[in-house]
XYZ file of C-alpha atoms in Angstrom:
715
model
C -25.772 29.007 6.307
C -25.151 25.807 7.058
C -23.929 24.409 10.308
C -21.549 21.332 11.689
C -23.404 19.302 13.352
C -22.739 18.558 16.944
C -20.485 15.317 18.540
C -22.814 12.568 17.782
C -21.270 9.359 18.537
C -21.693 5.370 18.610
C -18.810 2.987 20.405
C -16.038 5.244 18.998
C -17.467 5.493 15.262
C -19.476 8.336 13.322
C -22.627 7.348 12.143
C -23.412 7.604 8.949
C -27.339 8.257 10.716
C -29.132 11.040 8.596
C -30.967 11.721 12.021
C -28.465 14.943 11.991
C -30.507 17.858 10.678
C -28.359 18.578 7.833
C -27.652 14.995 6.522
C -23.669 15.340 7.920
C -21.552 12.913 8.946
C -22.015 14.118 12.684
C -17.488 13.409 13.358
C -17.296 16.864 15.032
C -18.289 20.358 15.894
C -14.742 21.951 15.864
C -13.350 24.058 12.715
C -11.827 20.902 11.050
C -8.550 21.554 12.561
C -8.756 19.355 15.656
C -6.764 16.176 15.439
C -7.036 12.239 18.168
C -4.229 12.242 20.766
C -1.411 10.422 18.865
C -0.206 9.014 21.735
C -3.009 6.303 21.245
C -2.431 5.352 17.879
C -0.751 1.752 17.473
C -0.230 -0.478 14.219
C -0.939 -3.981 14.219
C 0.702 -6.512 11.670
C -0.927 -10.167 11.348
C 1.445 -12.089 9.233
C 1.943 -8.496 7.111
C -1.901 -7.239 6.932
C -1.028 -3.646 8.762
C -3.949 -2.466 10.172
C -3.845 0.924 12.323
C -6.174 1.181 15.784
C -6.880 3.946 18.743
C -7.276 3.433 21.814
C -10.073 5.024 23.813
C -9.418 4.006 26.681
C -6.045 4.085 29.615
C -7.292 0.425 30.048
C -6.081 -0.506 26.643
C -3.227 2.434 26.627
C -1.739 0.294 29.084
C -2.233 -3.303 27.820
C -0.957 -2.264 24.692
C 1.967 0.113 25.265
C 2.912 2.513 22.292
C 6.141 0.877 20.466
C 8.829 2.376 18.880
C 7.324 1.435 14.960
C 4.573 3.168 16.652
C 6.173 6.086 17.874
C 8.471 6.130 14.007
C 6.002 6.557 11.710
C 3.506 8.950 13.740
C 6.667 11.035 14.092
C 7.011 11.137 17.753
C 10.196 11.912 19.905
C 11.941 8.158 19.911
C 13.753 7.197 22.996
C 16.997 6.190 21.720
C 20.530 6.918 21.713
C 22.477 8.828 20.101
C 25.076 6.504 18.103
C 28.844 7.556 17.660
C 29.201 9.537 14.512
C 29.978 7.781 11.341
C 33.183 7.768 10.066
C 33.172 5.542 7.021
C 30.379 4.203 4.565
C 31.313 0.600 6.544
C 30.518 2.712 10.224
C 27.487 5.053 8.234
C 25.770 1.351 7.294
C 26.336 -0.412 10.906
C 24.394 2.537 12.290
C 21.631 2.291 9.637
C 21.384 -0.407 10.476
C 20.835 -0.331 14.094
C 18.328 2.454 13.763
C 16.261 0.130 11.024
C 16.582 -2.704 12.778
C 14.468 -1.367 15.260
C 11.764 -0.784 12.963
C 11.584 -4.395 12.447
C 7.216 -5.675 13.231
C 6.962 -9.122 14.539
C 6.523 -11.061 11.791
C 9.672 -10.123 10.489
C 8.723 -7.392 8.145
C 9.000 -3.579 7.463
C 5.894 -1.782 7.250
C 6.247 2.545 5.616
C 4.327 5.012 4.438
C 3.199 4.625 0.718
C 1.274 7.440 0.254
C 1.429 10.346 -2.160
C -1.634 10.272 -4.758
C -4.884 12.592 -3.923
C -7.325 10.342 -5.742
C -7.571 7.440 -3.176
C -9.725 8.969 -0.346
C -12.294 10.173 -2.089
C -13.477 7.028 -3.385
C -13.448 5.614 -0.351
C -15.147 7.808 1.901
C -17.495 8.457 -1.130
C -18.131 4.364 -0.670
C -18.871 4.413 2.967
C -20.659 7.438 2.558
C -23.096 5.449 0.179
C -22.987 1.878 1.944
C -23.436 3.720 5.348
C -20.345 1.750 6.304
C -19.691 3.132 10.169
C -16.298 5.301 10.464
C -13.764 5.041 13.347
C -14.620 8.992 14.835
C -10.260 9.318 15.044
C -10.208 7.816 11.175
C -12.618 11.023 10.626
C -10.804 13.694 11.855
C -7.010 12.782 11.052
C -8.153 11.963 7.805
C -9.140 15.690 7.129
C -6.322 16.614 9.365
C -3.798 14.874 6.558
C -5.850 16.495 3.613
C -6.253 20.254 5.457
C -1.866 19.864 6.226
C -1.755 18.057 2.039
C -3.389 21.808 0.978
C -2.442 23.573 -1.484
C -1.312 26.579 0.401
C -1.508 29.568 -2.514
C -4.568 28.824 -3.693
C -6.101 26.289 -1.318
C -6.778 23.356 -4.055
C -5.040 19.939 -4.296
C -3.917 17.969 -6.766
C -3.106 14.109 -8.591
C -0.698 13.664 -5.919
C 1.514 15.802 -3.051
C 3.518 17.823 -5.246
C 1.445 18.103 -8.270
C -0.576 21.276 -8.926
C -4.231 22.093 -7.607
C -6.650 20.784 -10.160
C -10.111 19.426 -10.462
C -9.768 15.779 -9.989
C -8.080 16.924 -7.068
C -9.978 19.694 -5.569
C -13.666 19.123 -6.253
C -12.415 15.513 -4.304
C -10.992 15.717 -1.427
C -13.762 19.400 -1.189
C -15.908 16.298 -1.037
C -14.449 13.972 1.530
C -13.216 16.709 3.851
C -17.903 17.833 3.478
C -18.682 14.542 4.441
C -16.504 14.118 7.081
C -18.329 17.142 8.500
C -16.461 19.745 7.534
C -17.499 23.255 7.454
C -18.511 24.541 3.794
C -17.419 28.267 5.799
C -14.227 27.549 6.838
C -11.889 29.708 5.382
C -10.152 26.881 4.112
C -12.516 25.134 2.333
C -13.497 28.810 0.479
C -10.813 29.042 -0.364
C -10.858 25.251 -2.159
C -14.128 26.534 -3.702
C -12.549 29.079 -5.372
C -9.992 27.149 -6.964
C -12.844 24.370 -7.994
C -14.585 27.402 -9.283
C -12.029 29.303 -11.002
C -10.947 25.797 -12.934
C -14.885 25.920 -14.204
C -15.926 23.665 -11.175
C -17.048 20.042 -11.454
C -18.197 19.255 -15.190
C -14.030 20.463 -15.416
C -13.281 17.060 -13.846
C -11.759 13.312 -15.509
C -13.538 10.457 -15.661
C -12.747 9.035 -12.345
C -13.937 11.743 -10.846
C -17.494 12.249 -12.734
C -17.654 8.608 -11.393
C -17.775 8.831 -8.581
C -19.844 12.506 -8.302
C -22.621 10.311 -9.865
C -22.581 7.696 -7.624
C -22.467 9.620 -4.755
C -25.807 11.533 -6.422
C -23.697 14.601 -6.804
C -23.628 14.652 -10.369
C -25.963 13.506 -13.375
C -24.668 9.488 -15.325
C -25.815 11.655 -18.337
C -21.792 13.364 -17.385
C -19.933 10.168 -17.483
C -18.667 8.367 -20.464
C -20.190 5.073 -20.894
C -18.426 2.274 -19.471
C -20.421 -0.678 -20.917
C -20.365 -3.956 -18.854
C -21.023 -5.947 -22.384
C -17.305 -5.401 -23.134
C -16.810 -7.915 -20.849
C -18.754 -10.085 -23.266
C -16.847 -9.821 -26.214
C -14.945 -12.943 -27.151
C -11.143 -13.480 -26.120
C -9.911 -13.276 -29.371
C -11.283 -10.129 -30.126
C -7.788 -7.093 -30.067
C -10.095 -4.753 -27.286
C -11.329 -7.682 -25.319
C -10.318 -6.432 -21.849
C -8.672 -9.462 -20.383
C -5.598 -7.904 -22.682
C -5.718 -4.550 -20.220
C -3.241 -3.778 -18.294
C -4.063 -5.359 -14.365
C -4.994 -2.255 -13.079
C -6.997 -1.062 -15.825
C -9.364 -3.753 -16.091
C -9.847 -4.140 -12.588
C -11.210 -1.351 -11.798
C -12.179 -1.152 -15.259
C -14.847 -4.209 -14.168
C -16.680 -2.801 -10.612
C -16.758 0.648 -12.750
C -18.341 -0.998 -15.632
C -21.486 -3.163 -12.576
C -21.638 0.648 -11.282
C -22.612 2.533 -14.293
C -25.040 0.330 -16.360
C -26.599 -0.080 -12.703
C -26.945 3.589 -12.524
C -26.474 3.753 -8.878
C -26.724 7.077 -6.938
C -27.390 7.361 -3.955
C -30.675 9.357 -2.552
C -30.121 12.756 -1.955
C -29.084 13.581 1.402
C -29.873 17.482 2.774
C -25.718 17.346 2.328
C -25.164 15.935 -0.668
C -28.121 18.779 -1.763
C -25.696 21.430 -0.541
C -22.758 19.662 -2.653
C -25.048 20.134 -5.583
C -24.743 24.063 -4.864
C -21.810 24.052 -4.049
C -19.052 21.849 -6.956
C -20.562 23.588 -9.209
C -20.604 27.647 -11.183
C -24.313 26.955 -12.346
C -26.565 26.156 -9.475
C -27.532 22.184 -10.507
C -31.358 22.375 -12.231
C -30.265 24.338 -15.156
C -26.882 22.263 -15.635
C -26.461 20.535 -18.520
C -24.996 17.082 -17.583
C -24.581 15.733 -20.413
C -23.190 18.538 -22.493
C -20.383 18.348 -20.258
C -19.052 14.260 -20.599
C -15.738 15.717 -23.034
C -15.486 18.838 -20.620
C -12.584 18.932 -18.616
C -9.820 21.094 -17.241
C -6.522 21.614 -19.062
C -4.855 20.413 -15.750
C -6.196 17.461 -15.497
C -6.595 16.574 -19.138
C -2.249 15.223 -18.938
C -3.935 12.271 -21.754
C -6.581 13.702 -24.482
C -9.228 11.755 -25.182
C -8.575 10.264 -28.642
C -10.548 10.694 -31.758
C -11.555 6.874 -31.565
C -12.486 7.051 -28.404
C -14.676 10.292 -28.367
C -16.482 9.002 -31.469
C -17.011 5.241 -29.571
C -18.107 7.139 -27.041
C -21.004 9.291 -28.735
C -22.169 6.006 -30.551
C -22.542 4.275 -26.856
C -24.567 7.333 -25.846
C -26.227 8.006 -29.009
C -27.042 4.912 -30.545
C -25.401 1.579 -28.760
C -27.309 2.875 -25.274
C -31.265 3.806 -26.525
C -31.429 1.036 -29.472
C -29.371 -1.762 -29.533
C -28.547 -2.519 -25.769
C -31.303 -4.678 -24.615
C -31.879 -5.452 -20.917
C -31.205 -9.033 -21.393
C -28.189 -8.851 -23.038
C -27.499 -5.789 -20.395
C -28.658 -8.374 -17.225
C -25.866 -10.954 -19.440
C -22.892 -8.959 -18.761
C -23.698 -7.174 -15.033
C -23.917 -11.183 -13.908
C -20.563 -12.092 -16.026
C -19.389 -8.785 -14.582
C -20.455 -9.435 -10.318
C -18.898 -12.705 -11.492
C -15.587 -12.013 -12.093
C -15.676 -9.370 -9.610
C -16.753 -12.187 -7.046
C -13.601 -14.177 -8.534
C -11.534 -11.004 -8.004
C -12.640 -11.165 -3.551
C -12.104 -15.108 -3.258
C -8.594 -14.979 -4.771
C -7.359 -11.987 -2.702
C -9.378 -12.197 0.309
C -11.266 -9.825 -0.379
C -7.558 -7.395 0.204
C -8.031 -6.623 -4.075
C -5.302 -5.917 -6.576
C -5.776 -2.177 -5.120
C -7.314 0.671 -3.681
C -8.930 1.693 -6.373
C -10.741 -0.926 -7.171
C -11.100 -2.106 -3.467
C -13.739 0.372 -2.932
C -15.513 -0.378 -6.315
C -16.115 -3.898 -5.540
C -17.457 -3.043 -2.308
C -20.039 -0.844 -3.282
C -20.244 -3.801 -6.163
C -21.013 -6.037 -3.442
C -23.034 -3.640 -1.408
C -25.616 -2.845 -4.242
C -26.077 -6.829 -5.667
C -25.432 -8.932 -2.191
C -27.257 -5.993 0.708
C -25.489 -4.217 3.090
C -25.810 -7.239 5.439
C -23.780 -10.103 3.799
C -20.896 -11.371 4.563
C -19.149 -10.159 1.152
C -19.898 -6.182 1.897
C -18.983 -7.186 5.977
C -15.335 -8.357 5.005
C -14.878 -5.317 2.346
C -15.579 -3.056 5.203
C -12.827 -4.708 7.244
C -10.042 -5.090 4.633
C -10.416 -1.153 3.298
C -8.548 -0.531 6.808
C -5.749 -2.139 5.406
C -5.432 1.455 2.601
C -5.017 3.431 5.095
C -1.816 5.031 7.298
C -1.613 6.909 9.809
C 1.799 9.949 10.497
C 2.237 12.847 12.195
C 0.096 14.771 9.409
C -2.896 12.925 9.460
C -4.508 9.681 7.735
C -4.005 8.891 4.042
C -4.282 6.134 2.020
C -1.384 4.193 0.750
C -0.591 3.764 -2.784
C -1.494 -0.900 -1.447
C -1.703 -2.384 1.442
C 1.766 -2.055 1.894
C 5.477 -2.942 0.548
C 5.718 -5.699 3.155
C 7.460 -8.682 0.180
C 9.356 -5.818 -1.256
C 11.073 -3.930 1.667
C 11.834 -7.103 3.373
C 13.836 -8.637 0.383
C 15.304 -5.436 -0.043
C 16.524 -5.190 3.410
C 17.967 -8.736 3.559
C 19.851 -7.841 0.494
C 21.700 -4.785 1.798
C 22.716 -6.216 4.862
C 24.628 -9.029 3.063
C 26.478 -6.824 0.215
C 26.991 -4.476 3.174
C 29.066 -7.401 4.846
C 26.552 -7.474 7.772
C 25.042 -10.678 7.168
C 28.015 -12.399 10.076
C 27.685 -10.238 12.496
C 26.031 -12.070 15.306
C 23.932 -8.875 15.972
C 21.450 -9.124 13.329
C 20.979 -13.002 12.975
C 17.952 -13.050 15.271
C 16.655 -9.942 12.520
C 17.537 -11.970 9.562
C 15.967 -15.075 9.915
C 12.453 -13.194 10.971
C 13.148 -11.901 8.327
C 13.583 -14.782 6.015
C 10.795 -16.249 8.029
C 8.530 -13.574 6.263
C 9.701 -13.946 2.975
C 8.596 -17.884 3.864
C 5.300 -17.172 4.469
C 4.771 -15.226 2.221
C 5.395 -17.147 -0.905
C 2.518 -17.730 -2.640
C 1.808 -21.350 -2.890
C -1.114 -22.065 -5.366
C -2.528 -20.890 -8.214
C -5.629 -18.462 -8.658
C -8.830 -21.184 -9.103
C -9.923 -21.147 -12.940
C -7.413 -19.128 -13.212
C -7.831 -18.631 -16.724
C -11.940 -18.535 -16.640
C -10.961 -15.317 -14.471
C -7.950 -13.970 -16.619
C -4.675 -13.944 -14.224
C -1.581 -14.961 -14.779
C 0.759 -18.131 -13.005
C 1.494 -17.155 -9.655
C 3.027 -20.130 -7.970
C 6.290 -19.856 -6.207
C 5.543 -15.941 -6.478
C 5.776 -12.804 -4.155
C 3.023 -10.330 -4.268
C 4.440 -6.566 -3.400
C 2.481 -6.326 -0.231
C 0.978 -9.776 0.508
C 0.255 -12.884 0.369
C -3.275 -12.187 0.680
C -3.170 -9.099 -1.491
C -1.532 -12.145 -4.038
C -1.039 -10.712 -7.638
C 1.946 -12.210 -9.392
C 4.803 -9.091 -9.825
C 8.101 -9.592 -11.953
C 10.047 -7.503 -9.281
C 8.839 -8.147 -6.488
C 9.416 -12.312 -7.169
C 12.671 -11.544 -8.577
C 14.262 -9.829 -5.659
C 12.588 -12.062 -2.883
C 13.381 -15.124 -4.617
C 17.454 -13.410 -4.318
C 17.204 -12.297 -1.052
C 16.494 -16.000 0.009
C 18.874 -17.823 -2.001
C 21.211 -14.972 -0.831
C 20.548 -15.287 2.736
C 20.123 -19.519 2.644
C 23.840 -19.857 1.064
C 24.887 -17.634 4.493
C 26.416 -19.923 6.708
C 24.256 -20.595 9.933
C 21.780 -19.641 8.066
C 18.267 -22.013 8.115
C 16.795 -23.194 4.868
C 13.357 -22.534 5.535
C 12.373 -22.341 1.201
C 12.921 -25.940 -0.384
C 14.367 -26.163 -3.815
C 11.214 -27.628 -5.553
C 9.514 -23.973 -4.143
C 12.439 -21.929 -5.839
C 11.848 -24.064 -8.356
C 8.371 -22.710 -8.625
C 9.615 -19.343 -8.267
C 11.751 -19.606 -11.449
C 9.484 -21.537 -13.717
C 6.502 -18.287 -13.321
C 9.101 -15.913 -13.880
C 10.338 -17.716 -17.012
C 6.226 -17.741 -17.769
C 6.771 -12.881 -17.879
C 8.380 -12.269 -20.970
C 7.820 -10.491 -23.032
C 8.104 -11.121 -27.216
C 10.740 -8.305 -27.394
C 12.601 -10.153 -24.452
C 11.694 -7.387 -22.056
C 9.584 -8.011 -18.974
C 6.675 -6.590 -17.650
C 4.965 -5.916 -14.078
C 2.304 -8.540 -13.189
C 1.695 -10.171 -16.582
C 2.911 -10.089 -20.089
C 1.807 -8.529 -22.419
C -1.453 -9.655 -23.853
C -2.773 -6.413 -26.441
C -1.455 -4.233 -28.668
C 0.212 -0.466 -27.183
C -2.768 0.671 -29.974
C -4.820 0.169 -27.413
C -3.746 3.433 -25.164
C -6.184 5.277 -27.957
C -8.832 3.871 -25.816
C -7.092 5.201 -22.274
C -10.709 7.291 -21.045
C -9.114 7.955 -17.483
C -7.479 11.018 -19.228
C -4.993 11.796 -15.953
C -2.847 8.720 -16.354
C -0.865 7.571 -19.018
C 0.101 4.307 -20.665
C -2.586 2.464 -18.474
C -3.594 -0.075 -20.975
C -1.116 -2.572 -21.365
C 1.334 -4.165 -19.841
C 4.999 -2.410 -21.519
C 9.013 -3.352 -20.833
C 10.755 -2.167 -18.294
C 14.079 -1.886 -17.500
C 13.867 -2.114 -13.309
C 11.834 -5.096 -13.891
C 13.846 -6.560 -16.766
C 16.827 -6.332 -14.450
C 15.867 -7.362 -11.846
C 14.742 -10.764 -13.586
C 17.924 -11.772 -15.109
C 20.371 -11.030 -11.561
C 17.240 -13.278 -10.638
C 18.122 -15.495 -12.835
C 21.251 -15.144 -12.427
C 21.768 -15.819 -8.965
C 19.293 -18.910 -9.488
C 21.717 -20.754 -12.334
C 24.868 -20.240 -9.583
C 22.800 -22.363 -6.940
C 21.101 -25.138 -9.440
C 23.481 -24.679 -13.331
C 21.179 -27.502 -14.905
C 17.191 -26.283 -13.833
C 15.934 -24.963 -17.372
C 18.959 -24.152 -18.121
C 18.203 -23.378 -21.893
C 15.015 -21.443 -21.168
C 17.417 -19.323 -18.804
C 20.096 -19.052 -21.557
C 17.400 -17.940 -23.798
C 15.769 -15.358 -21.197
C 18.554 -13.751 -19.915
C 19.779 -13.086 -23.701
C 16.351 -11.826 -25.168
C 16.332 -9.724 -21.494
C 19.360 -7.753 -22.336
C 19.046 -7.206 -26.194
C 16.003 -4.930 -24.591
C 18.071 -3.619 -22.524
C 20.027 -2.389 -24.854
C 17.656 -1.745 -27.514
C 15.775 0.339 -24.901
C 18.229 2.941 -23.735
C 18.106 6.444 -24.963
C 20.953 8.482 -27.025
C 21.735 10.926 -24.455
C 22.257 6.679 -22.490
C 19.835 6.917 -20.197
C 17.272 4.444 -19.452
C 13.262 6.346 -18.875
C 11.915 4.205 -15.961
C 8.730 3.720 -14.947
C 8.359 2.201 -11.023
C 10.759 5.487 -10.116
C 12.431 9.044 -10.144
C 13.046 7.822 -12.951
C 15.629 8.142 -15.488
C 18.144 7.384 -12.087
C 16.094 5.125 -11.261
C 15.993 3.480 -14.171
C 19.362 3.603 -15.195
C 19.976 2.139 -11.899
C 18.476 -0.942 -12.697
C 20.076 -1.233 -16.425
C 23.622 -0.501 -15.492
C 22.836 -3.634 -12.243
C 21.802 -6.013 -16.056
C 25.044 -6.274 -17.678
C 26.937 -5.769 -15.099
C 25.203 -9.045 -13.895
C 26.974 -10.236 -17.475
C 30.276 -8.675 -16.850
C 29.276 -5.467 -19.232
C 31.443 -2.670 -17.741
C 32.358 1.122 -18.284
C 35.985 -0.201 -19.566
C 34.160 -3.055 -22.430
C 30.884 -1.859 -22.842
C 29.828 1.536 -24.690
C 25.875 0.979 -23.108
C 27.622 1.381 -20.008
C 29.802 3.978 -20.568
C 26.861 6.032 -22.025
C 25.058 4.890 -18.958
C 27.333 6.216 -16.140
C 27.868 9.746 -18.179
C 24.385 10.286 -18.603
C 24.320 9.952 -14.780
C 27.746 11.561 -13.945
C 26.134 14.457 -15.850
C 23.584 14.862 -13.575
C 25.491 15.098 -10.496
C 24.958 18.269 -8.496
C 27.008 20.369 -6.730
C 27.116 18.880 -2.867
C 28.062 15.461 -4.783
C 24.475 13.991 -5.122
C 21.418 13.546 -7.640
C 18.342 15.356 -7.609
C 15.769 14.356 -9.972
C 12.220 16.125 -10.203
C 8.338 13.387 -10.944
C 8.188 16.376 -14.192
C 10.829 13.792 -15.791
C 7.709 11.286 -15.377
C 5.505 13.563 -17.106
C 7.517 14.676 -20.153
C 10.338 11.793 -20.523
C 12.403 14.704 -20.682
C 15.562 14.863 -17.365
C 14.148 17.317 -15.265
C 16.715 17.997 -12.141
C 15.237 18.876 -8.486
C 15.825 22.070 -6.656
C 17.926 19.894 -4.348
C 19.336 16.503 -4.417
C 18.090 13.859 -2.810
C 19.527 11.197 -0.558
C 17.915 8.191 -2.324
C 18.393 8.914 -5.545
C 22.344 9.475 -4.900
C 21.855 6.417 -3.795
C 20.635 4.764 -6.660
C 23.059 6.606 -9.298
C 26.246 5.417 -6.976
C 24.977 2.185 -7.118
C 23.964 1.883 -10.923
C 28.342 3.106 -11.217
C 29.806 0.854 -8.692
C 28.337 -1.625 -10.267
C 29.012 -0.520 -13.719
C 33.171 -0.407 -12.567
C 33.153 3.387 -13.411
C 36.778 4.470 -12.169
C 34.850 8.388 -11.578
C 35.513 7.196 -7.723
C 35.883 10.723 -7.397
C 32.499 11.224 -8.128
C 30.588 8.029 -5.912
C 33.078 9.036 -2.680
C 32.075 13.125 -3.289
C 27.963 11.797 -3.258
C 29.071 9.063 -0.485
C 29.803 12.288 2.067
C 26.419 13.873 0.882
C 24.885 11.207 2.256
C 26.324 10.520 5.536
C 26.330 14.489 5.593
C 22.349 13.621 6.243
C 22.237 10.696 8.465
C 20.791 11.530 11.900
C 22.196 10.710 15.019
C 20.338 7.805 15.602
C 21.424 6.376 11.984
C 17.994 7.293 9.773
C 17.875 9.943 7.139
C 14.735 11.720 6.600
C 12.106 11.869 4.264
C 12.963 14.277 1.341
C 10.821 14.509 -1.745
C 9.180 11.533 -3.395
C 10.526 8.696 -5.110
C 8.109 7.453 -7.307
C 5.789 9.189 -10.673
C 3.404 6.233 -11.444
C 1.765 6.215 -15.175
C 3.825 9.436 -15.975
C 1.539 11.339 -13.555
C 0.300 9.576 -10.437
C-alpha cells in the first residue's frame, strides 16, 4: 500500500512536482490530523480584499502582531473584559456593538466566514494540482484539518454542505482533495470514507460537476460526462435557450466548463492519480464502461433529476452531433468566442471572478490557452486566495470572496435603528464604515457591456467588493439605505453626492421583472422552462433568475427612503416600480401566510422582508389581511423558549421544517418582521427578546449556531 511522502517544502510551499516517488503532493509525513501554529495566522484586508497569511519566522510574528480580529475568527481567547450583564434590550444592543466595533478592519468593513458548501474546495485543489500551482504548506495542512473536522462521524463521508447527508459528490470529491494534499489511503478516516463511497456505488454515481472535475484530474474518462458543447454560445441571442438568458452563476460556470470539455483536458497520469483510479470505484478502472455511466447518479445526489428532454438532447449530442456534425472549424470558432468571454469576465473583475466555482475553472482555461507563465494564470493564482478562510477547524473555501459591502451596510443600519448613531463613542467607527461604502460603490459600467451580456452596474454595490463588480439588487439597496441614513445623521460627512446616489437608483430601476418582482443580479432573461435543461442535478432553480421577496423588499424600501431624500427624481418611475413590486409581494404569499425565501432559511427569512416591504407603505397587522396572515404564520412557529428555529430542509422541500433548537439569528428575523408589522402580540416579542439576551456572551457576542442560509434549494 502507498505510504505518505516525506516532508518536502520549498519556501514554505508544498511542491506539485512529481519528484516524490508516489506522485503525492509532498506535504507531510504525519497522519493528516496535524495542524499549524494557529497563533501565526493573520488576516490582511486591502480595501476589502481579505486574505489569510501564515507567518513562518519569529521576526514576522513580532512585526505583525495578531489582532483581536484575527483571534476572534480563529476561535482564540480574546483579552477583553467582561461587560456588565445587560438588563434591557438597549443595553444588550450596546454590549453587542461594543464587541462588534472591535472587529472592524482598517478599511472600515467587517469580515466573516461565508462557508458551508463542501463542493468548492475540490475544484480549487484539483485546479492547483493540474496547473502545478504551488500550495502554501500551511494551507494544505489546514485544508486537510478542516475536511477531517467536517467528516460525517457516522459513515465517514461528506455531503453537499456541512449539515447535509453523505453523498457521492461530497465524499468522492473531498476524498480526492485529501489524497492530493497528502493524506494516506491507509488512514482509518480515509478507509471509512472510501467504504461509504463504495456503498453509494463509487464515483461513477456522482453528478455532472463531479464527473467533470474527475475527468480533468484524469481519474475518470470524459465518456462519463454529459456534453457541455461550447457551440451553444454561437446561438443567436434571440434563441430562447441561448446561454446569455441563463442565471449569471449558471452561465459563468458553464462558460469555462464548455471550453475545458471541448478540449477534453485531462491531466497526465501520475502514480497518485493512477492509484486514485483504483480507490474511487467498485470495479477495476480498465473494466469500467464509463460511457454507460453518463446518466448514473446516486439517489442522494439526484436532487434535480435530468428531464427526458435533456436526456434526449444529451443522447443526440453524443451519438449524432459530436461524431458526425461537429466539424473542427465549428468547434474552434466556438472555443475562440468562449475564451474571449472568459477573458472579458477576468478583465471586468480583475480576475476575482463571479465566485469560487467559475474562478478555478477560468484559471484552468487560461492555463490551457495562455500557458503556465502567463499574466492571466499568475493573477488567477493570486486571486484564489481571496476565497480561502481560516478558522479554528482549519481552512475552508467561502461561497464568495466575502460579504464585505453587505455586512457593512447592515451594521450601519443596525446602529441607526438601535438609536446609537448619535453616541460619540461610535462616530469614528461609523465614519470609517461610510468611507468603505464610498470606496466600494461601482463607478462605471463594464467595457462593451452588451457584448459580454452584463447588467448595468454604475452606482451599484456588489455583495463583496468593487473588484468583484457584479450588481446585486438587494446589496445595492441596503448599501444605498445605509449611506442615505448615515449621511442624513447630524455630524456625519456627505461622501456620496446626489449624482452618485441617483446612479444607484437608475441601476435599481433597470432590474425589475415584468411580474413586478426583483431578481438578484439582473432581470429575468429566459423562461422558467429552461429548468428542463438543468444538468447540474444537485441544484434546483438555477437556470434563470427568479423573483425574490427578499430582493424585492430591499428595493422597495430603498426607493421609499430615497423619495424622502429627493421626492422629484424619477418620481413616476419609482411609483410604478413600487406598485408593481408590492403587487408581487402580495401575490407571492402562500395560503398559510408564509413567503418562500431563497437567500436565507427560509420562510422565516422571507417573512421578515415581506412584512417590512408592506409596512413601508403603511400596511400593518390591523389594516392588512396579508400582514395579519404573515404575522400569524410566524407566531405559529414560535418555540417554547420564545425563539424561532427553522431547518435548511425547508429550502429543499418547500415545507416549513422546524429545527430541533431555536436559533438566535432566525429569532431576530422573526421579531423584526413582527415589529415592522406592528403585531399586537407584545408578549411573543418580549419572550423572544429575553431568549436572545439569555444567549449573549459576557463580552457582548453570540455564538455561531446552525447554518442560516441554503441557496438554490440545496446548498
